[in-house]
Short mmCIF file of C-alpha atoms in Angstrom, two decimals:
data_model
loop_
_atom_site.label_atom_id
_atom_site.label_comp_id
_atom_site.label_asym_id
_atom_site.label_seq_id
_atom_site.Cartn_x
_atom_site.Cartn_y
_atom_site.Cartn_z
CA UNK A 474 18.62 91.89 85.04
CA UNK A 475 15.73 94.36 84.76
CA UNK A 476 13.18 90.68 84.48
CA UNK A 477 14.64 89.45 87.54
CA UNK A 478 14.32 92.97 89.77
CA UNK A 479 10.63 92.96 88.08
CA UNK A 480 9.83 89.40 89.37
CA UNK A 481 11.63 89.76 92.75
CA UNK A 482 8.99 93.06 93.11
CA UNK A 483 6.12 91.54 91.84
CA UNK A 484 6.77 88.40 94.35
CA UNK A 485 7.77 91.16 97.78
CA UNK A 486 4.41 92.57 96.69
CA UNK A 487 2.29 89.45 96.21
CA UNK A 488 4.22 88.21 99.28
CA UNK A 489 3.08 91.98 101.34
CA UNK A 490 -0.41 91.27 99.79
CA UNK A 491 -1.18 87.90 101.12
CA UNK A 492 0.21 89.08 104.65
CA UNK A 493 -2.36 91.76 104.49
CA UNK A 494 -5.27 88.96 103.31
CA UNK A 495 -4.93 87.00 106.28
CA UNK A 496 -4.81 90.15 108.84
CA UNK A 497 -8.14 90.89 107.42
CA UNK A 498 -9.44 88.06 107.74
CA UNK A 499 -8.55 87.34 110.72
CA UNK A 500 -11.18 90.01 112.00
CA UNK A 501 -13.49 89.77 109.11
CA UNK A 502 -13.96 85.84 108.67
CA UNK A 503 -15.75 84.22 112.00
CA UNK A 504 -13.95 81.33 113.24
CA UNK A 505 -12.47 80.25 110.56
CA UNK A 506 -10.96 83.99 110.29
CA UNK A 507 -9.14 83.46 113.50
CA UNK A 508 -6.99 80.50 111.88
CA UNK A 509 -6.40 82.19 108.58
CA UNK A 510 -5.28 85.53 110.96
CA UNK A 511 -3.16 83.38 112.98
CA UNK A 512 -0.62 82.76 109.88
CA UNK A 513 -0.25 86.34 109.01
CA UNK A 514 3.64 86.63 109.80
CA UNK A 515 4.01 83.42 107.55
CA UNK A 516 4.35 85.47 104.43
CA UNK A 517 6.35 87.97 105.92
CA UNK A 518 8.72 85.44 107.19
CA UNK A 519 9.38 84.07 104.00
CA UNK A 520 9.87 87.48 102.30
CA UNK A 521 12.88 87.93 105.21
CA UNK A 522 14.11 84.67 103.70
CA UNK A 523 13.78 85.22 100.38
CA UNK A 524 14.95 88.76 100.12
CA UNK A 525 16.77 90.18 102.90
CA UNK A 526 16.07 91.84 106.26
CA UNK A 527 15.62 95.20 104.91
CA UNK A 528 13.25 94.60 102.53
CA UNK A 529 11.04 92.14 105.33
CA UNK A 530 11.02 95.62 107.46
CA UNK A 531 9.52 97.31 104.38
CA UNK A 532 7.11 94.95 104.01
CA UNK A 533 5.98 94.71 107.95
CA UNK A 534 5.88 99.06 107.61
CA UNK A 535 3.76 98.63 104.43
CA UNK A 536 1.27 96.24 105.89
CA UNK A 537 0.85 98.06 109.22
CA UNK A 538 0.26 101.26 107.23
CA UNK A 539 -2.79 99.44 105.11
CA UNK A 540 -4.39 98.21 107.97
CA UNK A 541 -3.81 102.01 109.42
CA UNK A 542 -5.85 102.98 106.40
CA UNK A 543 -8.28 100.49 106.42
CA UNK A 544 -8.89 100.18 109.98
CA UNK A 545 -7.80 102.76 112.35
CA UNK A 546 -3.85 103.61 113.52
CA UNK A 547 -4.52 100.96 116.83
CA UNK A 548 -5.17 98.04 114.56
CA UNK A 549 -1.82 98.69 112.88
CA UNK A 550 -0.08 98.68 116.22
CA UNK A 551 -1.15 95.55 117.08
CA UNK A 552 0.10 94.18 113.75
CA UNK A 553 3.26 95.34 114.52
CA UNK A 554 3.55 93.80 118.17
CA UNK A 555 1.67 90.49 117.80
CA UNK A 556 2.40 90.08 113.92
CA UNK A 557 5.29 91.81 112.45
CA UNK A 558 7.91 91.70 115.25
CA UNK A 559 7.34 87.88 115.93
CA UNK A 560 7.54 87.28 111.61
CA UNK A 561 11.23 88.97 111.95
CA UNK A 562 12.20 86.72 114.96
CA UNK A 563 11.11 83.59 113.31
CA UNK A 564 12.87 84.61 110.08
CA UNK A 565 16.02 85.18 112.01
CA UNK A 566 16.05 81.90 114.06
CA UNK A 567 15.44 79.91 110.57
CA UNK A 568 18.32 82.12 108.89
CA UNK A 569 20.59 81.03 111.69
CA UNK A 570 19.67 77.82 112.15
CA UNK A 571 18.29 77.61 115.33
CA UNK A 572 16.58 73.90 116.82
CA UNK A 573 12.93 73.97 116.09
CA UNK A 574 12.44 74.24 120.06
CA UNK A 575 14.30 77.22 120.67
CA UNK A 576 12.75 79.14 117.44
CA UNK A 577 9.29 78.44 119.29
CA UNK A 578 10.03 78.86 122.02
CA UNK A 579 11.88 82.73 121.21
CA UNK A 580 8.79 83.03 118.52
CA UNK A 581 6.19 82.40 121.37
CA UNK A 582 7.77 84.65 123.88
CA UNK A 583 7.52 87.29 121.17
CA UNK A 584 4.27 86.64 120.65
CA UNK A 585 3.46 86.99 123.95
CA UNK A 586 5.07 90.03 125.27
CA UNK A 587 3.78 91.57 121.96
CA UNK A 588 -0.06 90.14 122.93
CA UNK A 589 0.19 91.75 126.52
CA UNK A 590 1.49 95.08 125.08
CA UNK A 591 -1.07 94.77 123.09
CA UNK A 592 -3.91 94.41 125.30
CA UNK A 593 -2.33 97.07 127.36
CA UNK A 594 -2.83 99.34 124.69
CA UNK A 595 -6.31 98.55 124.22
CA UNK A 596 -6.90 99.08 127.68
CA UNK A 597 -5.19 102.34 128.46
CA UNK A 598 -6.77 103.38 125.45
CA UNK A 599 -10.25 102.53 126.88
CA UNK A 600 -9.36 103.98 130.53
CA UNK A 601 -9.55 100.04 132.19
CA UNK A 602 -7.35 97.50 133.25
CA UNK A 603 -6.52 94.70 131.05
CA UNK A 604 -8.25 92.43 133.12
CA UNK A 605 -11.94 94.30 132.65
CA UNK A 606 -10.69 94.58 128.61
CA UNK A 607 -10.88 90.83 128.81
CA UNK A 608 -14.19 90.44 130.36
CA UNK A 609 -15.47 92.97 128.22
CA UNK A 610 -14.43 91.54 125.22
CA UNK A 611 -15.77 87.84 126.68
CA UNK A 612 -19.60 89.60 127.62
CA UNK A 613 -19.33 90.91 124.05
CA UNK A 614 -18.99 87.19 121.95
CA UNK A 615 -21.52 85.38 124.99
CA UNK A 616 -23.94 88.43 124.15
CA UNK A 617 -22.93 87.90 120.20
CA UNK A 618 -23.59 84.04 120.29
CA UNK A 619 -26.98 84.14 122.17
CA UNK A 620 -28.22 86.66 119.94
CA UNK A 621 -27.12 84.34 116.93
CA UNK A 622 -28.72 81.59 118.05
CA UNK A 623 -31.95 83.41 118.96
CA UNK A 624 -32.21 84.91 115.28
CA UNK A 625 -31.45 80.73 113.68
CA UNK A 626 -34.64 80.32 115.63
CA UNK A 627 -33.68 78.78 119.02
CA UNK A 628 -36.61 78.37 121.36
CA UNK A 629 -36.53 81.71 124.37
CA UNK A 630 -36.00 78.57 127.11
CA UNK A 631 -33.31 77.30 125.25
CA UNK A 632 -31.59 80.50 124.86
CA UNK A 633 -31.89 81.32 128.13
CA UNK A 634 -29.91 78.05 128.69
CA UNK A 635 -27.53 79.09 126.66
CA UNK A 636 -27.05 82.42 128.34
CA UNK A 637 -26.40 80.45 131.71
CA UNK A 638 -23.73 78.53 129.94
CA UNK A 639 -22.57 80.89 128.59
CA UNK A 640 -21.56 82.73 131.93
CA UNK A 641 -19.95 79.45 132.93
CA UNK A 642 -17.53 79.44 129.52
CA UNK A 643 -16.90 83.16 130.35
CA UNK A 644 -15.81 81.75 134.17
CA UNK A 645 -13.83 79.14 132.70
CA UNK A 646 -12.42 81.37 129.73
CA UNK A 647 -11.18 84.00 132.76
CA UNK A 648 -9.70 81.57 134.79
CA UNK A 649 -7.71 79.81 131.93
CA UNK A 650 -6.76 82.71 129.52
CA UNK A 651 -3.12 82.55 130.72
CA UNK A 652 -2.67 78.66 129.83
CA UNK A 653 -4.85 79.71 126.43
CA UNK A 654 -2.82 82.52 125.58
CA UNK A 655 0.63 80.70 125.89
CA UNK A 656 -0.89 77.00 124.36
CA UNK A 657 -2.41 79.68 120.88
CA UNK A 658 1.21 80.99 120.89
CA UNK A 659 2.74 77.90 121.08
CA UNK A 660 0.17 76.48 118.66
CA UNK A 661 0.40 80.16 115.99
CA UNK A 662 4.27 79.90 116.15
CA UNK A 663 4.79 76.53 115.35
CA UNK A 664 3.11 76.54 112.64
CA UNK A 665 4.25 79.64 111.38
CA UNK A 666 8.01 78.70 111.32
CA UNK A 667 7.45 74.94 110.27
CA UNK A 668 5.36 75.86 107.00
CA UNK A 669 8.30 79.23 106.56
CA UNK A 670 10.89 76.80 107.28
CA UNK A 671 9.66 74.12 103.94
CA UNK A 672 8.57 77.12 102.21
CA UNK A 673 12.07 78.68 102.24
CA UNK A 674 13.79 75.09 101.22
CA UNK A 675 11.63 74.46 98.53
CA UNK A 676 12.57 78.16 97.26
CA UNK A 677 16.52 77.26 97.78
CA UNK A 678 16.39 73.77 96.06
CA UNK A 679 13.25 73.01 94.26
CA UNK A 680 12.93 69.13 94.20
CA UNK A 681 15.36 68.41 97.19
CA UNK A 682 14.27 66.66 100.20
CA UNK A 683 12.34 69.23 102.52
CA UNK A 684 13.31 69.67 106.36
CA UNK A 685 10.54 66.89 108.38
CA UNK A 686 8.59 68.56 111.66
CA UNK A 687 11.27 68.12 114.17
CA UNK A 688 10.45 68.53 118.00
CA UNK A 689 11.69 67.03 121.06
CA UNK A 690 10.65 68.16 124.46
CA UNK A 691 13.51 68.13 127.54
CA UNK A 692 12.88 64.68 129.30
CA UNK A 693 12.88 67.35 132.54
CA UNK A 694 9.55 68.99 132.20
CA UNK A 695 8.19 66.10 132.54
CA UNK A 696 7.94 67.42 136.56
CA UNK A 697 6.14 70.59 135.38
CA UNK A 698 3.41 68.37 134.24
CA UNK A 699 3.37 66.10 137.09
CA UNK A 700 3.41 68.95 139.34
CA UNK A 701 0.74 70.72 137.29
CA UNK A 702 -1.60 67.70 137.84
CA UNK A 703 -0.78 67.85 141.53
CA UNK A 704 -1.98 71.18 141.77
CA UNK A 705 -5.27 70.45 139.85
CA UNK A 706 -5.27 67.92 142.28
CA UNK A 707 -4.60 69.49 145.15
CA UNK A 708 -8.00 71.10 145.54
CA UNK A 709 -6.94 74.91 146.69
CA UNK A 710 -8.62 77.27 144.30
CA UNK A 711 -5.92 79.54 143.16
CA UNK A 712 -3.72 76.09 143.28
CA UNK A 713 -5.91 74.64 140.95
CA UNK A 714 -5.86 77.49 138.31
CA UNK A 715 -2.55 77.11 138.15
CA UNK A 716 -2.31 73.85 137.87
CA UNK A 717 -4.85 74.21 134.94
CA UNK A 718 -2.92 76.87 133.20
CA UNK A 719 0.02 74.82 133.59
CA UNK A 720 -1.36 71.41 132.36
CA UNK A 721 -2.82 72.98 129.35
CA UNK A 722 0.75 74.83 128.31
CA UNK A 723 2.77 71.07 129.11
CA UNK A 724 -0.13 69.19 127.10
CA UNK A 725 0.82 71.71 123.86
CA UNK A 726 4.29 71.01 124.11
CA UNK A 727 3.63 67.10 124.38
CA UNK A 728 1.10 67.27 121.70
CA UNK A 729 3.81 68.99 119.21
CA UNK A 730 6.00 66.00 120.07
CA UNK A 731 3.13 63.24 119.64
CA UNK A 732 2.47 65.51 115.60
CA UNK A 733 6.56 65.39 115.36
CA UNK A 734 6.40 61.14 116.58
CA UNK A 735 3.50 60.74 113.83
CA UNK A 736 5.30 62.75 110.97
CA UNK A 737 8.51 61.04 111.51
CA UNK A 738 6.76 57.50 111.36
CA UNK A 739 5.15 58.84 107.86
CA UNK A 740 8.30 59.78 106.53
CA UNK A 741 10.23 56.82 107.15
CA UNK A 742 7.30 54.59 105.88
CA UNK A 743 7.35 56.78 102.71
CA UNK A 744 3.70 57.28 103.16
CA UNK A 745 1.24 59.19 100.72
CA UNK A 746 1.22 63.37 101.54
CA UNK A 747 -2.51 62.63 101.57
CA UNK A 748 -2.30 60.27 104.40
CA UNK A 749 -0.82 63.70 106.15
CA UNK A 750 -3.69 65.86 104.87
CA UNK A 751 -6.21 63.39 106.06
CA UNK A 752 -4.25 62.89 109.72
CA UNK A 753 -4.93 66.85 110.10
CA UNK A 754 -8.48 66.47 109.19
CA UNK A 755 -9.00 63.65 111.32
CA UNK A 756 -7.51 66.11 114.18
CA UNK A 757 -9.92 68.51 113.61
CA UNK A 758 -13.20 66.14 113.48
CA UNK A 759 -11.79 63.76 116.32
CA UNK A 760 -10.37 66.00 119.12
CA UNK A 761 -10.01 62.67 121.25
CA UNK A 762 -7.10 61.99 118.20
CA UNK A 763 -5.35 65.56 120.08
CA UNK A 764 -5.28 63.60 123.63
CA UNK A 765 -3.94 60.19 121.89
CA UNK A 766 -1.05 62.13 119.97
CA UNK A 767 -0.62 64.34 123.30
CA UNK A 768 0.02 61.03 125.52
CA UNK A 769 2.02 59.77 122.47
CA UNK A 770 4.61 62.70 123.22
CA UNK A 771 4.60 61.97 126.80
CA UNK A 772 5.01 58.42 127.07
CA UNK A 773 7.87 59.23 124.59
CA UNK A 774 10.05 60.07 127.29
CA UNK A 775 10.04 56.18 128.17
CA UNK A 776 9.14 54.23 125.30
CA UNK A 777 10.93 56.36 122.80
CA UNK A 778 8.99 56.03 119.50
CA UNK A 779 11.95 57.43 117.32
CA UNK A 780 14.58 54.94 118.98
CA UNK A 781 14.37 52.03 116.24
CA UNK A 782 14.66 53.83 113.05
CA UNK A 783 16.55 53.83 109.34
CA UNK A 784 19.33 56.44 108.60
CA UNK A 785 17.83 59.68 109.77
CA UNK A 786 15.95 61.56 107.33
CA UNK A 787 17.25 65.23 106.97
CA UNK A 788 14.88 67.36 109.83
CA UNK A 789 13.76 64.07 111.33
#
């Protein structure tokens, strides 16, 4: 009894520890940092699985208080809102069996009422809107990236370049940070409860066939996109935003269907795991590989990729 309370601590803590890892390096880690901070529920949401509700809560208190420690009381906050309150939602939509589509979609919404809290915070805390907080931040990593490429040894003319462009990417950045915010929840979420979701069925029958990455978009939306593209269309400046914002929050939604289309094909050809792993390296070398799955979930809506099929596989 005692060796199974000592593992189930030792696993909460290694669990609490990990959770912590990819917080920090989230801010610590460029790039690469950012996709390693994006999975920092994931641990969390499996210890919720794994050992209760109560315990998860401890866990979510115990990281916000290192970060606290480590990096200032606001930086725990923001754990809380954007991290640890979305890693209890997702753990409750697996525990109850939710459809992959819902769990997003709750997880997202999380995510993003907890983001704009969040960057309220910041921004009453620095006497601005949120709005200046955001160009702030975007002057900051333009400033940042010239001065990185001026100390690699980057010609003055070329830097200068740079600079211009860079005011451009901070137009463009402004203009679609709505449609960004919603398509890196959609994207964060996703893969947080897919990877909890296997992690948590491995843990309740080692061996046994794992749940597949289901995802089916309503046939309906299909008319947010069109109209999305109408407004691009359309030519009207704040249409056009819009219309932006929108098509890059419907192309998300159709690319998770085009990933769930090319896993299901996988799994019912009984396909190598490594042809997986090299599909998602592929993705990130070839981005023109995100637009073909992306009009793969589209066209599903008519051609129906998952129509002829064997018995269905269990998550399929």
């Amino acid at each position: 009894m005692k060796e199974g309370s000592a593992k189930t601590f030792v696993q909460g803590v290694a669990l609490c520890l990990a959770s912590l890892t990819l917080a920090l390096a989230g801010g610590m880690i460029p790039i690469a940092g950012v996709f390693f901070g994006l999975l920092t529920p994931l641990p969390l949401i499996l210890l919720s699985l794994k050992q209760g509700r109560g315990i998860a809560l401890l866990g979510v208190v115990a990281v916000g208080t290192c970060l606290a420690g480590l990096l200032g009381s606001g930086h725990a906050w923001i754990f809380y809102i954007e991290f640890g309150l979305p890693a209890i939602v997702l753990a409750e939509a697996i525990r109850r069996q939710w459809a992959p589509e819902v769990s997003v979609a709750a997880g997202s919404l999380t995510v993003l009422v907890g983001g704009l809290g969040g960057l309220f915070i910041l921004s009453w805390s620095a006497g601005g809107s949120m709005l200046d907080l955001l160009k702030h931040r975007l002057d900051i990593a333009v400033r940042e990236a010239v001065e990185l490429y001026s100390k690699v040894g980057v010609s003055p003319g070329e830097v200068e370049t740079l600079f211009r462009s860079g005011e451009e990417v901070r137009s463009f950045l402004l203009t679609t940070s709505p449609g960004l915010f919603m398509t890196a929840a959609l994207l964060s979420t996703s893969a947080n409860f897919f990877l909890a979701r296997r992690g948590s069925a491995h843990a309740a029958a080692p061996g046994g066939s794992k749940p597949g990455f289901a995802w089916r978009v309503p046939d309906s939306l299909v008319w947010v996109f069109i109209g999305s593209a109408a407004l691009l269309l359309s030519g009207l400046p704040i249409a056009k935003e819009i219309g932006l914002n929108g098509l890059l929050v419907m192309m998300t939604l159709y690319f998770l269907q085009g990933l769930a289309i090319a896993t299901f094909w996988i799994r019912k050809l009984q396909l190598s795991p490594l042809v997986g792993i090299l599909g998602v390296v592929l993705l990130l070398l070839q981005p023109l590989l995100l637009l073909l799955l992306t009009l793969v979930g589209l066209f599903d809506i008519w051609v129906v990729f998952r129509r002829h099929s064997f018995p269905r596989l269990p998550g399929a």
